[in-house]
PDB file of C-alpha atoms and ligand atoms in Angstrom:
ATOM      1  CA  MET A   1     -57.189  17.805 -79.332  1.00 59.00           C
ATOM      2  CA  ASN A   2     -60.355  16.929 -81.207  1.00 58.00           C
ATOM      3  CA  ASP A   3     -61.190  15.238 -84.491  1.00 53.00           C
ATOM      4  CA  ARG A   4     -61.029  18.501 -86.395  1.00 63.00           C
ATOM      5  CA  THR A   5     -57.407  19.175 -85.453  1.00 69.00           C
ATOM      6  CA  ALA A   6     -55.930  17.158 -88.310  1.00 72.00           C
ATOM      7  CA  TYR A   7     -58.208  18.818 -90.823  1.00 74.00           C
ATOM      8  CA  ALA A   8     -57.451  22.289 -89.450  1.00 77.00           C
ATOM      9  CA  PHE A   9     -53.747  21.669 -90.065  1.00 83.00           C
ATOM     10  CA  GLY A  10     -54.332  20.477 -93.619  1.00 81.00           C
ATOM     11  CA  LEU A  11     -53.928  16.796 -92.805  1.00 87.00           C
ATOM     12  CA  PHE A  12     -56.498  14.245 -93.815  1.00 84.00           C
ATOM     13  CA  GLY A  13     -57.167  10.987 -92.050  1.00 84.00           C
ATOM     14  CA  ARG A  14     -54.564  11.168 -89.285  1.00 89.00           C
ATOM     15  CA  GLU A  15     -56.856  11.949 -86.377  1.00 90.00           C
ATOM     16  CA  ASP A  16     -55.892   8.898 -84.300  1.00 92.00           C
ATOM     17  CA  ASP A  17     -52.174   9.544 -84.738  1.00 94.00           C
ATOM     18  CA  LEU A  18     -52.581  13.198 -83.813  1.00 94.00           C
ATOM     19  CA  ARG A  19     -54.548  12.243 -80.743  1.00 95.00           C
ATOM     20  CA  ILE A  20     -51.628  10.122 -79.548  1.00 96.00           C
ATOM     21  CA  ILE A  21     -49.164  12.865 -80.391  1.00 97.00           C
ATOM     22  CA  GLY A  22     -51.348  15.273 -78.423  1.00 96.00           C
ATOM     23  CA  ALA A  23     -51.142  12.992 -75.394  1.00 97.00           C
ATOM     24  CA  VAL A  24     -47.349  12.817 -75.714  1.00 98.00           C
ATOM     25  CA  LEU A  25     -47.173  16.603 -75.888  1.00 97.00           C
ATOM     26  CA  GLU A  26     -49.382  16.835 -72.831  1.00 96.00           C
ATOM     27  CA  SER A  27     -47.736  14.288 -70.576  1.00 96.00           C
ATOM     28  CA  GLY A  28     -44.340  13.546 -72.093  1.00 97.00           C
ATOM     29  CA  GLY A  29     -43.008  10.317 -73.596  1.00 97.00           C
ATOM     30  CA  SER A  30     -42.462   9.613 -77.247  1.00 98.00           C
ATOM     31  CA  ALA A  31     -44.172   8.742 -80.520  1.00 98.00           C
ATOM     32  CA  LEU A  32     -42.424   6.949 -83.346  1.00 97.00           C
ATOM     33  CA  ALA A  33     -44.116   7.279 -86.750  1.00 97.00           C
ATOM     34  CA  LEU A  34     -43.001   4.471 -89.025  1.00 95.00           C
ATOM     35  CA  GLY A  35     -43.978   4.197 -92.670  1.00 88.00           C
ATOM     36  CA  ASP A  36     -42.868   3.884 -96.244  1.00 81.00           C
ATOM     37  CA  PRO A  37     -41.805   6.909 -98.273  1.00 80.00           C
ATOM     38  CA  GLY A  38     -44.729   9.138 -99.176  1.00 75.00           C
ATOM     39  CA  VAL A  39     -47.121   7.785 -96.597  1.00 80.00           C
ATOM     40  CA  GLY A  40     -47.115  11.070 -94.686  1.00 86.00           C
ATOM     41  CA  LYS A  41     -44.497  10.971 -91.881  1.00 92.00           C
ATOM     42  CA  SER A  42     -43.024  14.418 -92.536  1.00 93.00           C
ATOM     43  CA  SER A  43     -46.466  15.967 -92.904  1.00 91.00           C
ATOM     44  CA  LEU A  44     -47.523  14.511 -89.584  1.00 95.00           C
ATOM     45  CA  LEU A  45     -44.335  15.620 -87.816  1.00 97.00           C
ATOM     46  CA  LYS A  46     -44.631  19.119 -89.211  1.00 96.00           C
ATOM     47  CA  VAL A  47     -48.049  19.428 -87.643  1.00 95.00           C
ATOM     48  CA  ALA A  48     -46.719  17.809 -84.465  1.00 96.00           C
ATOM     49  CA  GLY A  49     -44.047  20.522 -84.245  1.00 96.00           C
ATOM     50  CA  GLN A  50     -46.687  23.227 -84.579  1.00 95.00           C
ATOM     51  CA  LEU A  51     -48.819  21.576 -81.912  1.00 95.00           C
ATOM     52  CA  ALA A  52     -45.795  21.324 -79.626  1.00 97.00           C
ATOM     53  CA  GLN A  53     -45.353  25.087 -79.820  1.00 96.00           C
ATOM     54  CA  ARG A  54     -48.997  25.558 -79.008  1.00 94.00           C
ATOM     55  CA  HIS A  55     -48.440  23.391 -75.953  1.00 94.00           C
ATOM     56  CA  GLY A  56     -45.761  25.845 -74.881  1.00 96.00           C
ATOM     57  CA  ARG A  57     -42.866  23.506 -75.560  1.00 98.00           C
ATOM     58  CA  ARG A  58     -39.515  24.609 -76.878  1.00 98.00           C
ATOM     59  CA  VAL A  59     -39.125  22.662 -80.122  1.00 98.00           C
ATOM     60  CA  LEU A  60     -35.751  21.321 -81.220  1.00 98.00           C
ATOM     61  CA  SER A  61     -36.134  19.747 -84.647  1.00 98.00           C
ATOM     62  CA  VAL A  62     -33.939  18.076 -87.190  1.00 98.00           C
ATOM     63  CA  SER A  63     -34.513  16.344 -90.534  1.00 97.00           C
ATOM     64  CA  PRO A  64     -31.308  14.605 -91.572  1.00 96.00           C
ATOM     65  CA  THR A  65     -30.622  13.790 -95.230  1.00 94.00           C
ATOM     66  CA  PRO A  66     -28.728  10.847 -96.727  1.00 93.00           C
ATOM     67  CA  PHE A  67     -25.767  13.170 -97.311  1.00 92.00           C
ATOM     68  CA  GLU A  68     -25.511  14.077 -93.626  1.00 93.00           C
ATOM     69  CA  GLN A  69     -25.570  10.459 -92.579  1.00 92.00           C
ATOM     70  CA  GLY A  70     -21.837  10.313 -93.209  1.00 92.00           C
ATOM     71  CA  LEU A  71     -21.005  13.535 -91.363  1.00 95.00           C
ATOM     72  CA  PRO A  72     -20.307  12.900 -87.677  1.00 95.00           C
ATOM     73  CA  PHE A  73     -22.458  15.015 -85.339  1.00 96.00           C
ATOM     74  CA  ALA A  74     -24.330  16.781 -88.168  1.00 96.00           C
ATOM     75  CA  GLY A  75     -27.704  15.947 -86.605  1.00 97.00           C
ATOM     76  CA  LEU A  76     -26.604  16.958 -83.141  1.00 97.00           C
ATOM     77  CA  ALA A  77     -25.162  20.235 -84.426  1.00 96.00           C
ATOM     78  CA  GLU A  78     -28.539  21.087 -85.933  1.00 97.00           C
ATOM     79  CA  LEU A  79     -30.371  20.332 -82.693  1.00 97.00           C
ATOM     80  CA  ILE A  80     -27.882  22.108 -80.408  1.00 96.00           C
ATOM     81  CA  SER A  81     -27.964  25.206 -82.608  1.00 95.00           C
ATOM     82  CA  GLN A  82     -31.564  25.639 -81.418  1.00 97.00           C
ATOM     83  CA  VAL A  83     -30.586  25.598 -77.728  1.00 95.00           C
ATOM     84  CA  PRO A  84     -30.414  29.129 -76.281  1.00 94.00           C
ATOM     85  CA  ASP A  85     -26.940  30.653 -76.348  1.00 91.00           C
ATOM     86  CA  GLY A  86     -24.795  30.352 -73.278  1.00 91.00           C
ATOM     87  CA  MET A  87     -26.445  27.268 -71.768  1.00 92.00           C
ATOM     88  CA  ASP A  88     -23.267  25.290 -72.261  1.00 91.00           C
ATOM     89  CA  ARG A  89     -21.475  27.559 -69.773  1.00 93.00           C
ATOM     90  CA  GLU A  90     -22.906  25.529 -66.939  1.00 93.00           C
ATOM     91  CA  LEU A  91     -21.446  22.272 -68.249  1.00 96.00           C
ATOM     92  CA  PRO A  92     -18.264  20.897 -66.669  1.00 96.00           C
ATOM     93  CA  GLU A  93     -15.344  22.261 -68.701  1.00 93.00           C
ATOM     94  CA  PRO A  94     -14.179  18.950 -70.291  1.00 93.00           C
ATOM     95  CA  GLN A  95     -17.727  18.321 -71.522  1.00 95.00           C
ATOM     96  CA  ARG A  96     -18.265  21.859 -72.766  1.00 95.00           C
ATOM     97  CA  ARG A  97     -14.979  21.713 -74.632  1.00 94.00           C
ATOM     98  CA  ALA A  98     -15.612  18.233 -76.087  1.00 94.00           C
ATOM     99  CA  LEU A  99     -19.015  19.333 -77.367  1.00 95.00           C
ATOM    100  CA  ALA A 100     -17.607  22.517 -78.885  1.00 94.00           C
ATOM    101  CA  VAL A 101     -14.910  20.508 -80.683  1.00 93.00           C
ATOM    102  CA  ALA A 102     -17.394  17.855 -81.885  1.00 92.00           C
ATOM    103  CA  LEU A 103     -19.663  20.555 -83.297  1.00 92.00           C
ATOM    104  CA  GLN A 104     -16.731  22.352 -84.956  1.00 89.00           C
ATOM    105  CA  ARG A 105     -17.125  25.374 -82.710  1.00 89.00           C
ATOM    106  CA  ALA A 106     -13.615  25.083 -81.282  1.00 88.00           C
ATOM    107  CA  GLU A 107     -10.234  23.719 -82.374  1.00 86.00           C
ATOM    108  CA  PRO A 108      -9.000  20.637 -80.526  1.00 83.00           C
ATOM    109  CA  ASP A 109      -6.216  21.755 -78.189  1.00 80.00           C
ATOM    110  CA  GLY A 110      -4.929  18.725 -76.363  1.00 78.00           C
ATOM    111  CA  PRO A 111      -5.457  14.989 -76.093  1.00 77.00           C
ATOM    112  CA  GLU A 112      -8.598  13.584 -77.608  1.00 81.00           C
ATOM    113  CA  ALA A 113     -11.624  13.934 -75.324  1.00 77.00           C
ATOM    114  CA  ASP A 114     -13.100  10.950 -73.518  1.00 87.00           C
ATOM    115  CA  PRO A 115     -15.800   9.341 -75.747  1.00 89.00           C
ATOM    116  CA  LEU A 116     -18.283   9.859 -72.926  1.00 93.00           C
ATOM    117  CA  ALA A 117     -17.741  13.621 -72.823  1.00 95.00           C
ATOM    118  CA  VAL A 118     -20.075  14.526 -75.709  1.00 96.00           C
ATOM    119  CA  PRO A 119     -22.978  12.274 -74.644  1.00 96.00           C
ATOM    120  CA  LEU A 120     -22.650  13.643 -71.098  1.00 97.00           C
ATOM    121  CA  ALA A 121     -22.679  17.192 -72.443  1.00 97.00           C
ATOM    122  CA  VAL A 122     -25.816  16.492 -74.463  1.00 97.00           C
ATOM    123  CA  ARG A 123     -27.497  15.023 -71.421  1.00 97.00           C
ATOM    124  CA  GLY A 124     -26.443  18.041 -69.370  1.00 97.00           C
ATOM    125  CA  LEU A 125     -27.816  20.511 -71.893  1.00 97.00           C
ATOM    126  CA  LEU A 126     -31.087  18.657 -72.322  1.00 97.00           C
ATOM    127  CA  HIS A 127     -31.422  18.430 -68.554  1.00 97.00           C
ATOM    128  CA  GLN A 128     -30.943  22.169 -68.107  1.00 96.00           C
ATOM    129  CA  LEU A 129     -33.314  22.976 -70.918  1.00 97.00           C
ATOM    130  CA  CYS A 130     -36.059  20.671 -69.608  1.00 97.00           C
ATOM    131  CA  ALA A 131     -35.651  22.151 -66.140  1.00 96.00           C
ATOM    132  CA  ARG A 132     -36.246  25.591 -67.641  1.00 96.00           C
ATOM    133  CA  GLU A 133     -39.169  24.818 -69.931  1.00 96.00           C
ATOM    134  CA  PRO A 134     -40.966  21.818 -71.434  1.00 98.00           C
ATOM    135  CA  VAL A 135     -39.203  20.544 -74.524  1.00 98.00           C
ATOM    136  CA  ALA A 136     -40.196  18.678 -77.687  1.00 98.00           C
ATOM    137  CA  VAL A 137     -37.494  17.036 -79.768  1.00 98.00           C
ATOM    138  CA  VAL A 138     -38.714  16.317 -83.297  1.00 98.00           C
ATOM    139  CA  ILE A 139     -36.587  14.079 -85.515  1.00 98.00           C
ATOM    140  CA  ASP A 140     -37.764  13.327 -89.037  1.00 97.00           C
ATOM    141  CA  ASP A 141     -36.050  10.688 -91.189  1.00 96.00           C
ATOM    142  CA  LEU A 142     -34.206   9.257 -88.239  1.00 96.00           C
ATOM    143  CA  GLN A 143     -32.770   6.576 -90.528  1.00 95.00           C
ATOM    144  CA  TRP A 144     -30.416   9.194 -91.952  1.00 95.00           C
ATOM    145  CA  MET A 145     -29.122  10.616 -88.710  1.00 96.00           C
ATOM    146  CA  ASP A 146     -25.357  10.111 -88.333  1.00 96.00           C
ATOM    147  CA  HIS A 147     -24.309   7.485 -85.783  1.00 95.00           C
ATOM    148  CA  PRO A 148     -22.425   9.724 -83.343  1.00 96.00           C
ATOM    149  CA  SER A 149     -25.502  11.960 -83.023  1.00 97.00           C
ATOM    150  CA  GLN A 150     -27.742   8.939 -82.524  1.00 96.00           C
ATOM    151  CA  GLY A 151     -25.431   7.558 -79.850  1.00 96.00           C
ATOM    152  CA  SER A 152     -25.202  10.833 -77.922  1.00 96.00           C
ATOM    153  CA  LEU A 153     -28.929  11.491 -78.053  1.00 97.00           C
ATOM    154  CA  GLY A 154     -29.750   7.911 -77.078  1.00 96.00           C
ATOM    155  CA  PHE A 155     -27.448   8.151 -74.070  1.00 96.00           C
ATOM    156  CA  ALA A 156     -28.917  11.505 -73.048  1.00 96.00           C
ATOM    157  CA  MET A 157     -32.525  10.344 -73.319  1.00 95.00           C
ATOM    158  CA  ARG A 158     -31.969   7.080 -71.485  1.00 92.00           C
ATOM    159  CA  ARG A 159     -30.555   8.774 -68.433  1.00 85.00           C
ATOM    160  CA  LEU A 160     -32.342  12.080 -68.242  1.00 92.00           C
ATOM    161  CA  PRO A 161     -33.227  12.871 -64.623  1.00 90.00           C
ATOM    162  CA  VAL A 162     -36.297  15.006 -65.309  1.00 91.00           C
ATOM    163  CA  GLU A 163     -40.017  14.662 -64.707  1.00 92.00           C
ATOM    164  CA  PRO A 164     -41.473  12.674 -67.655  1.00 92.00           C
ATOM    165  CA  GLU A 165     -43.802  15.481 -68.768  1.00 95.00           C
ATOM    166  CA  ARG A 166     -40.853  17.818 -69.343  1.00 97.00           C
ATOM    167  CA  LEU A 167     -39.735  15.965 -72.489  1.00 98.00           C
ATOM    168  CA  SER A 168     -41.684  14.803 -75.554  1.00 98.00           C
ATOM    169  CA  VAL A 169     -39.856  13.144 -78.417  1.00 98.00           C
ATOM    170  CA  LEU A 170     -41.499  12.737 -81.820  1.00 98.00           C
ATOM    171  CA  VAL A 171     -39.734  10.699 -84.459  1.00 98.00           C
ATOM    172  CA  GLY A 172     -40.384   9.692 -88.064  1.00 97.00           C
ATOM    173  CA  ALA A 173     -38.492   6.885 -89.760  1.00 96.00           C
ATOM    174  CA  ARG A 174     -38.690   4.263 -92.452  1.00 92.00           C
ATOM    175  CA  PRO A 175     -39.504   0.815 -91.106  1.00 88.00           C
ATOM    176  CA  GLU A 176     -36.345  -0.810 -92.410  1.00 83.00           C
ATOM    177  CA  GLY A 177     -34.141   2.143 -91.599  1.00 76.00           C
ATOM    178  CA  GLY A 178     -32.023   1.028 -88.612  1.00 81.00           C
ATOM    179  CA  ALA A 179     -31.370   3.431 -85.711  1.00 83.00           C
ATOM    180  CA  ARG A 180     -32.742   0.716 -83.402  1.00 86.00           C
ATOM    181  CA  ASP A 181     -30.602   1.783 -80.427  1.00 89.00           C
ATOM    182  CA  LEU A 182     -31.957   5.310 -80.453  1.00 93.00           C
ATOM    183  CA  MET A 183     -35.490   3.976 -80.942  1.00 93.00           C
ATOM    184  CA  ARG A 184     -35.040   1.792 -77.859  1.00 93.00           C
ATOM    185  CA  SER A 185     -33.848   4.838 -75.901  1.00 95.00           C
ATOM    186  CA  LEU A 186     -36.905   6.953 -76.588  1.00 96.00           C
ATOM    187  CA  PRO A 187     -38.634   8.084 -73.404  1.00 96.00           C
ATOM    188  CA  GLU A 188     -41.527   6.037 -72.040  1.00 95.00           C
ATOM    189  CA  PRO A 189     -44.374   5.761 -72.617  1.00 95.00           C
ATOM    190  CA  ARG A 190     -43.425   5.152 -76.214  1.00 96.00           C
ATOM    191  CA  HIS A 191     -46.138   4.926 -78.844  1.00 97.00           C
ATOM    192  CA  ASP A 192     -45.405   3.262 -82.153  1.00 96.00           C
ATOM    193  CA  LEU A 193     -47.499   4.750 -84.942  1.00 96.00           C
ATOM    194  CA  ALA A 194     -47.384   2.413 -87.921  1.00 94.00           C
ATOM    195  CA  LEU A 195     -48.666   4.847 -90.531  1.00 89.00           C
ATOM    196  CA  ALA A 196     -51.097   2.987 -92.732  1.00 81.00           C
ATOM    197  CA  PRO A 197     -51.934   4.242 -96.197  1.00 75.00           C
ATOM    198  CA  LEU A 198     -54.633   6.890 -96.107  1.00 73.00           C
ATOM    199  CA  ASP A 199     -58.140   5.550 -96.395  1.00 70.00           C
ATOM    200  CA  GLU A 200     -60.342   6.243 -99.371  1.00 63.00           C
ATOM    201  CA  TRP A 201     -62.129   9.187 -97.784  1.00 70.00           C
ATOM    202  CA  ALA A 202     -58.860  10.897 -96.857  1.00 73.00           C
ATOM    203  CA  ILE A 203     -57.405  10.406-100.330  1.00 66.00           C
ATOM    204  CA  GLY A 204     -60.586  11.802-101.852  1.00 63.00           C
ATOM    205  CA  GLN A 205     -60.296  14.910 -99.644  1.00 70.00           C
ATOM    206  CA  LEU A 206     -56.637  15.321-100.534  1.00 68.00           C
ATOM    207  CA  LEU A 207     -57.271  15.070-104.260  1.00 61.00           C
ATOM    208  CA  ARG A 208     -60.134  17.520-104.078  1.00 65.00           C
ATOM    209  CA  LYS A 209     -58.003  19.978-102.153  1.00 69.00           C
ATOM    210  CA  ARG A 210     -55.240  19.757-104.727  1.00 61.00           C
ATOM    211  CA  PHE A 211     -57.178  19.487-107.929  1.00 56.00           C
ATOM    212  CA  GLY A 212     -60.635  20.799-107.173  1.00 57.00           C
ATOM    213  CA  PRO A 213     -64.072  19.261-106.793  1.00 59.00           C
ATOM    214  CA  ARG A 214     -64.021  17.243-110.019  1.00 53.00           C
ATOM    215  CA  TRP A 215     -62.225  14.485-108.176  1.00 47.00           C
ATOM    216  CA  THR A 216     -64.948  12.034-107.412  1.00 44.00           C
ATOM    217  CA  PRO A 217     -64.958   9.240-104.843  1.00 41.00           C
ATOM    218  CA  LEU A 218     -64.733   6.786-107.727  1.00 36.00           C
ATOM    219  CA  LEU A 219     -61.517   8.341-108.955  1.00 41.00           C
ATOM    220  CA  SER A 220     -59.945   8.539-105.571  1.00 40.00           C
ATOM    221  CA  ALA A 221     -60.723   4.872-105.045  1.00 39.00           C
ATOM    222  CA  GLY A 222     -58.856   4.121-108.250  1.00 38.00           C
ATOM    223  CA  GLY A 223     -56.031   6.346-107.114  1.00 42.00           C
ATOM    224  CA  ARG A 224     -55.697   4.606-103.842  1.00 40.00           C
ATOM    225  CA  ALA A 225     -55.654   1.162-105.358  1.00 38.00           C
ATOM    226  CA  GLY A 226     -53.045   2.276-107.798  1.00 39.00           C
ATOM    227  CA  GLN A 227     -50.802   4.029-105.353  1.00 41.00           C
ATOM    228  CA  ARG A 228     -50.632   1.362-102.681  1.00 42.00           C
ATOM    229  CA  GLY A 229     -52.002   4.094-100.475  1.00 40.00           C
ATOM    230  CA  GLU A 230     -49.455   6.827-101.108  1.00 39.00           C
ATOM    231  CA  PRO A 231     -51.638   9.855-101.035  1.00 36.00           C
ATOM    232  CA  VAL A 232     -50.472  12.093-103.830  1.00 36.00           C
ATOM    233  CA  LEU A 233     -51.721  11.875-107.348  1.00 39.00           C
ATOM    234  CA  GLY A 234     -51.032  14.343-110.116  1.00 36.00           C
ATOM    235  CA  LEU A 235     -52.146  14.941-113.635  1.00 34.00           C
ATOM    236  CA  ASP A 236     -49.908  15.419-116.577  1.00 31.00           C
ATOM    237  CA  ASP A 237     -52.205  17.658-118.562  1.00 30.00           C
ATOM    238  CA  ARG A 238     -49.812  19.344-120.908  1.00 30.00           C
ATOM    239  CA  ARG A 239     -52.162  18.362-123.698  1.00 30.00           C
ATOM    240  CA  GLY A 240     -55.199  19.485-121.792  1.00 31.00           C
ATOM    241  CA  ASN A 241     -57.416  17.368-119.669  1.00 33.00           C
ATOM    242  CA  ALA A 242     -60.751  17.881-121.324  1.00 28.00           C
ATOM    243  CA  GLY A 243     -61.072  14.165-121.728  1.00 27.00           C
ATOM    244  CA  TRP A 244     -60.494  13.415-118.117  1.00 29.00           C
ATOM    245  CA  ARG A 245     -63.206  11.071-116.890  1.00 28.00           C
ATOM    246  CA  PRO A 246     -63.949   9.807-113.461  1.00 26.00           C
ATOM    247  CA  ASN A 247     -64.172   6.232-114.649  1.00 25.00           C
ATOM    248  CA  LEU A 248     -60.514   6.129-115.659  1.00 28.00           C
ATOM    249  CA  GLY A 249     -58.956   2.860-114.650  1.00 29.00           C
ATOM    250  CA  CYS A 250     -55.675   2.511-112.832  1.00 32.00           C
ATOM    251  CA  GLY A 251     -52.942   0.050-113.600  1.00 31.00           C
ATOM    252  CA  PRO A 252     -50.753  -1.711-114.248  1.00 31.00           C
ATOM    253  CA  PHE A 253     -48.295   0.123-112.031  1.00 31.00           C
ATOM    254  CA  PRO A 254     -44.621  -0.096-112.923  1.00 33.00           C
ATOM    255  CA  ALA A 255     -42.601  -0.456-109.758  1.00 34.00           C
ATOM    256  CA  ALA A 256     -40.204   2.353-110.525  1.00 36.00           C
ATOM    257  CA  SER A 257     -42.183   4.927-112.442  1.00 38.00           C
ATOM    258  CA  ARG A 258     -41.131   8.538-112.124  1.00 40.00           C
ATOM    259  CA  CYS A 259     -43.071  11.601-111.300  1.00 39.00           C
ATOM    260  CA  CYS A 260     -43.851  13.350-114.542  1.00 40.00           C
ATOM    261  CA  ARG A 261     -42.832  16.725-113.111  1.00 40.00           C
ATOM    262  CA  CYS A 262     -40.142  16.377-110.507  1.00 42.00           C
ATOM    263  CA  ARG A 263     -38.664  13.217-112.068  1.00 43.00           C
ATOM    264  CA  ARG A 264     -38.262  11.602-108.679  1.00 43.00           C
ATOM    265  CA  ALA A 265     -38.574   7.861-108.672  1.00 40.00           C
ATOM    266  CA  SER A 266     -41.676   6.675-106.982  1.00 38.00           C
ATOM    267  CA  PRO A 267     -43.226   3.330-106.249  1.00 32.00           C
ATOM    268  CA  THR A 268     -46.553   4.559-107.403  1.00 34.00           C
ATOM    269  CA  CYS A 269     -49.410   4.293-109.776  1.00 32.00           C
ATOM    270  CA  TYR A 270     -49.503   4.866-113.449  1.00 33.00           C
ATOM    271  CA  ALA A 271     -52.918   5.357-114.886  1.00 35.00           C
ATOM    272  CA  SER A 272     -53.522   6.014-118.530  1.00 32.00           C
ATOM    273  CA  ALA A 273     -56.556   7.107-120.428  1.00 28.00           C
ATOM    274  CA  PRO A 274     -57.175   6.041-124.027  1.00 28.00           C
ATOM    275  CA  SER A 275     -54.736   8.090-126.092  1.00 28.00           C
ATOM    276  CA  SER A 276     -57.619   9.592-128.034  1.00 26.00           C
ATOM    277  CA  TRP A 277     -58.436  11.589-124.947  1.00 24.00           C
ATOM    278  CA  GLY A 278     -55.085  13.319-125.072  1.00 26.00           C
ATOM    279  CA  THR A 279     -54.793  12.968-121.339  1.00 29.00           C
ATOM    280  CA  LYS A 280     -52.418  11.025-119.234  1.00 32.00           C
ATOM    281  CA  ALA A 281     -52.466  10.672-115.516  1.00 35.00           C
ATOM    282  CA  ARG A 282     -49.514   9.599-113.497  1.00 35.00           C
ATOM    283  CA  ALA A 283     -49.028   9.267-109.839  1.00 34.00           C
ATOM    284  CA  VAL A 284     -46.911  12.020-108.453  1.00 32.00           C
ATOM    285  CA  PHE A 285     -44.959  11.177-105.411  1.00 29.00           C
ATOM    286  CA  ALA A 286     -43.949  13.915-102.984  1.00 29.00           C
ATOM    287  CA  CYS A 287     -44.253  16.403-105.782  1.00 33.00           C
ATOM    288  CA  SER A 288     -45.611  19.848-105.187  1.00 30.00           C
ATOM    289  CA  TRP A 289     -47.101  20.232-108.633  1.00 33.00           C
ATOM    290  CA  PRO A 290     -49.679  21.463-109.285  1.00 35.00           C
ATOM    291  CA  PRO A 291     -49.729  24.171-106.631  1.00 31.00           C
ATOM    292  CA  LEU A 292     -52.132  23.564-103.803  1.00 30.00           C
ATOM    293  CA  GLY A 293     -55.555  24.848-104.664  1.00 33.00           C
ATOM    294  CA  ALA A 294     -55.109  24.687-108.440  1.00 35.00           C
ATOM    295  CA  SER A 295     -58.107  23.264-110.242  1.00 35.00           C
ATOM    296  CA  PRO A 296     -57.979  21.137-113.338  1.00 32.00           C
TER     297      PRO A 296
HETATM  298  N1  ADP B   1     -52.536  12.950 -94.185  1.00 68.08           N
HETATM  299  C1  ADP B   1     -52.220  13.769 -95.201  1.00 68.08           C
HETATM  300  N2  ADP B   1     -53.001  14.819 -95.516  1.00 68.08           N
HETATM  301  C2  ADP B   1     -52.660  15.651 -96.501  1.00 68.08           C
HETATM  302  N3  ADP B   1     -51.563  15.532 -97.286  1.00 68.08           N
HETATM  303  C3  ADP B   1     -50.742  14.504 -97.017  1.00 68.08           C
HETATM  304  C4  ADP B   1     -51.025  13.583 -95.967  1.00 68.08           C
HETATM  305  N4  ADP B   1     -50.039  12.673 -95.928  1.00 68.08           N
HETATM  306  C5  ADP B   1     -49.183  13.015 -96.906  1.00 68.08           C
HETATM  307  N5  ADP B   1     -49.597  14.106 -97.573  1.00 68.08           N
HETATM  308  C6  ADP B   1     -48.944  14.727 -98.727  1.00 68.08           C
HETATM  309  O1  ADP B   1     -48.245  13.658 -99.362  1.00 68.08           O
HETATM  310  C7  ADP B   1     -46.930  14.039 -99.719  1.00 68.08           C
HETATM  311  C8  ADP B   1     -45.932  13.082 -99.139  1.00 68.08           C
HETATM  312  O2  ADP B   1     -46.026  13.115 -97.731  1.00 68.08           O
HETATM  313  P1  ADP B   1     -44.762  13.172 -96.768  1.00 68.08           P
HETATM  314  O3  ADP B   1     -45.250  13.626 -95.444  1.00 68.08           O
HETATM  315  O4  ADP B   1     -43.643  13.941 -97.379  1.00 68.08           O
HETATM  316  O5  ADP B   1     -44.386  11.632 -96.703  1.00 68.08           O
HETATM  317  P2  ADP B   1     -43.125  10.915 -96.055  1.00 68.08           P
HETATM  318  O6  ADP B   1     -42.468  11.888 -95.118  1.00 68.08           O
HETATM  319  O7  ADP B   1     -43.693   9.719 -95.341  1.00 68.08           O
HETATM  320  O8  ADP B   1     -42.238  10.521 -97.190  1.00 68.08           O
HETATM  321  C9  ADP B   1     -46.757  15.478 -99.263  1.00 68.08           C
HETATM  322  O9  ADP B   1     -46.900  16.303-100.399  1.00 68.08           O
HETATM  323  C10 ADP B   1     -47.894  15.726 -98.304  1.00 68.08           C
HETATM  324  O10 ADP B   1     -48.347  17.040 -98.435  1.00 68.08           O
HETATM  325 MG1   MG B   2     -40.496  12.562 -95.209  1.00 68.08          MG
END
């Protein structure tokens, strides 16, 4: 893994984090990327998943949503669906059956299973899989994973009798998001990546990639100050952006402004040009508009 890896994957300014992720993919262990919404956790984990495949690891990935948080075993079902068919045949029958019932693959047909049966089954499956090939488990937005899935995975990871290099776990979560038990169960060595806002150079590169070369360092500096470091800035140019100038100031920044296109709330920047210019710029948070590569 060298300094150009991040750039080659379309990421700017995450070289140090990717270097650590590379080490985890090489030797096992875990990396936990913590950061506020929009700072770039999902982007980093997406690249991490691609790198894991390049390292020859089987990737099991899941990105829970707030909706799934209330659905028992939703996260686990997503992960187990990526395990090759038939591997559960080698599990002891009560565990195989308990897992099948928990994942809605079989009707319950007797007394309720022991609460330990599902965590043991998950550990058994992960054990078999790691014995067969190196594995990377990638969990984005851990804060939204349902509790039963967290509990089973935490149990399985804490007690997995495999060589450390056979398992890499890469996780993204919001700092205040909970899931502390699972975080504490992540395999050692565990690396905490506190994702800082992108630096000025990285934001400049990102803006140029999205909007073309007219984005100057001066503008990106304004963008960064205005966005508290969230990297995405968009232009509302429905009235044309002929008046767009690089010396546009940023601020003040309403705490709950909305993206002008996707309408999502975002704790971002609002920058306005004099109305005579007919141009307004607003921070766009996690919004895919304009398409990558479009120029102003
Ligand atoms: N380092 C980066 N390089 C390039 N684009 C980035 C970077 N970090 C974030 N982005 C862009 O910013 C937006 C928000 O990032 P995302 O990864 O979804 O943040 P999070 O998962 O932390 O909420 C995405 O559109 C993504 O493409
Ligand atoms: Mg995300």
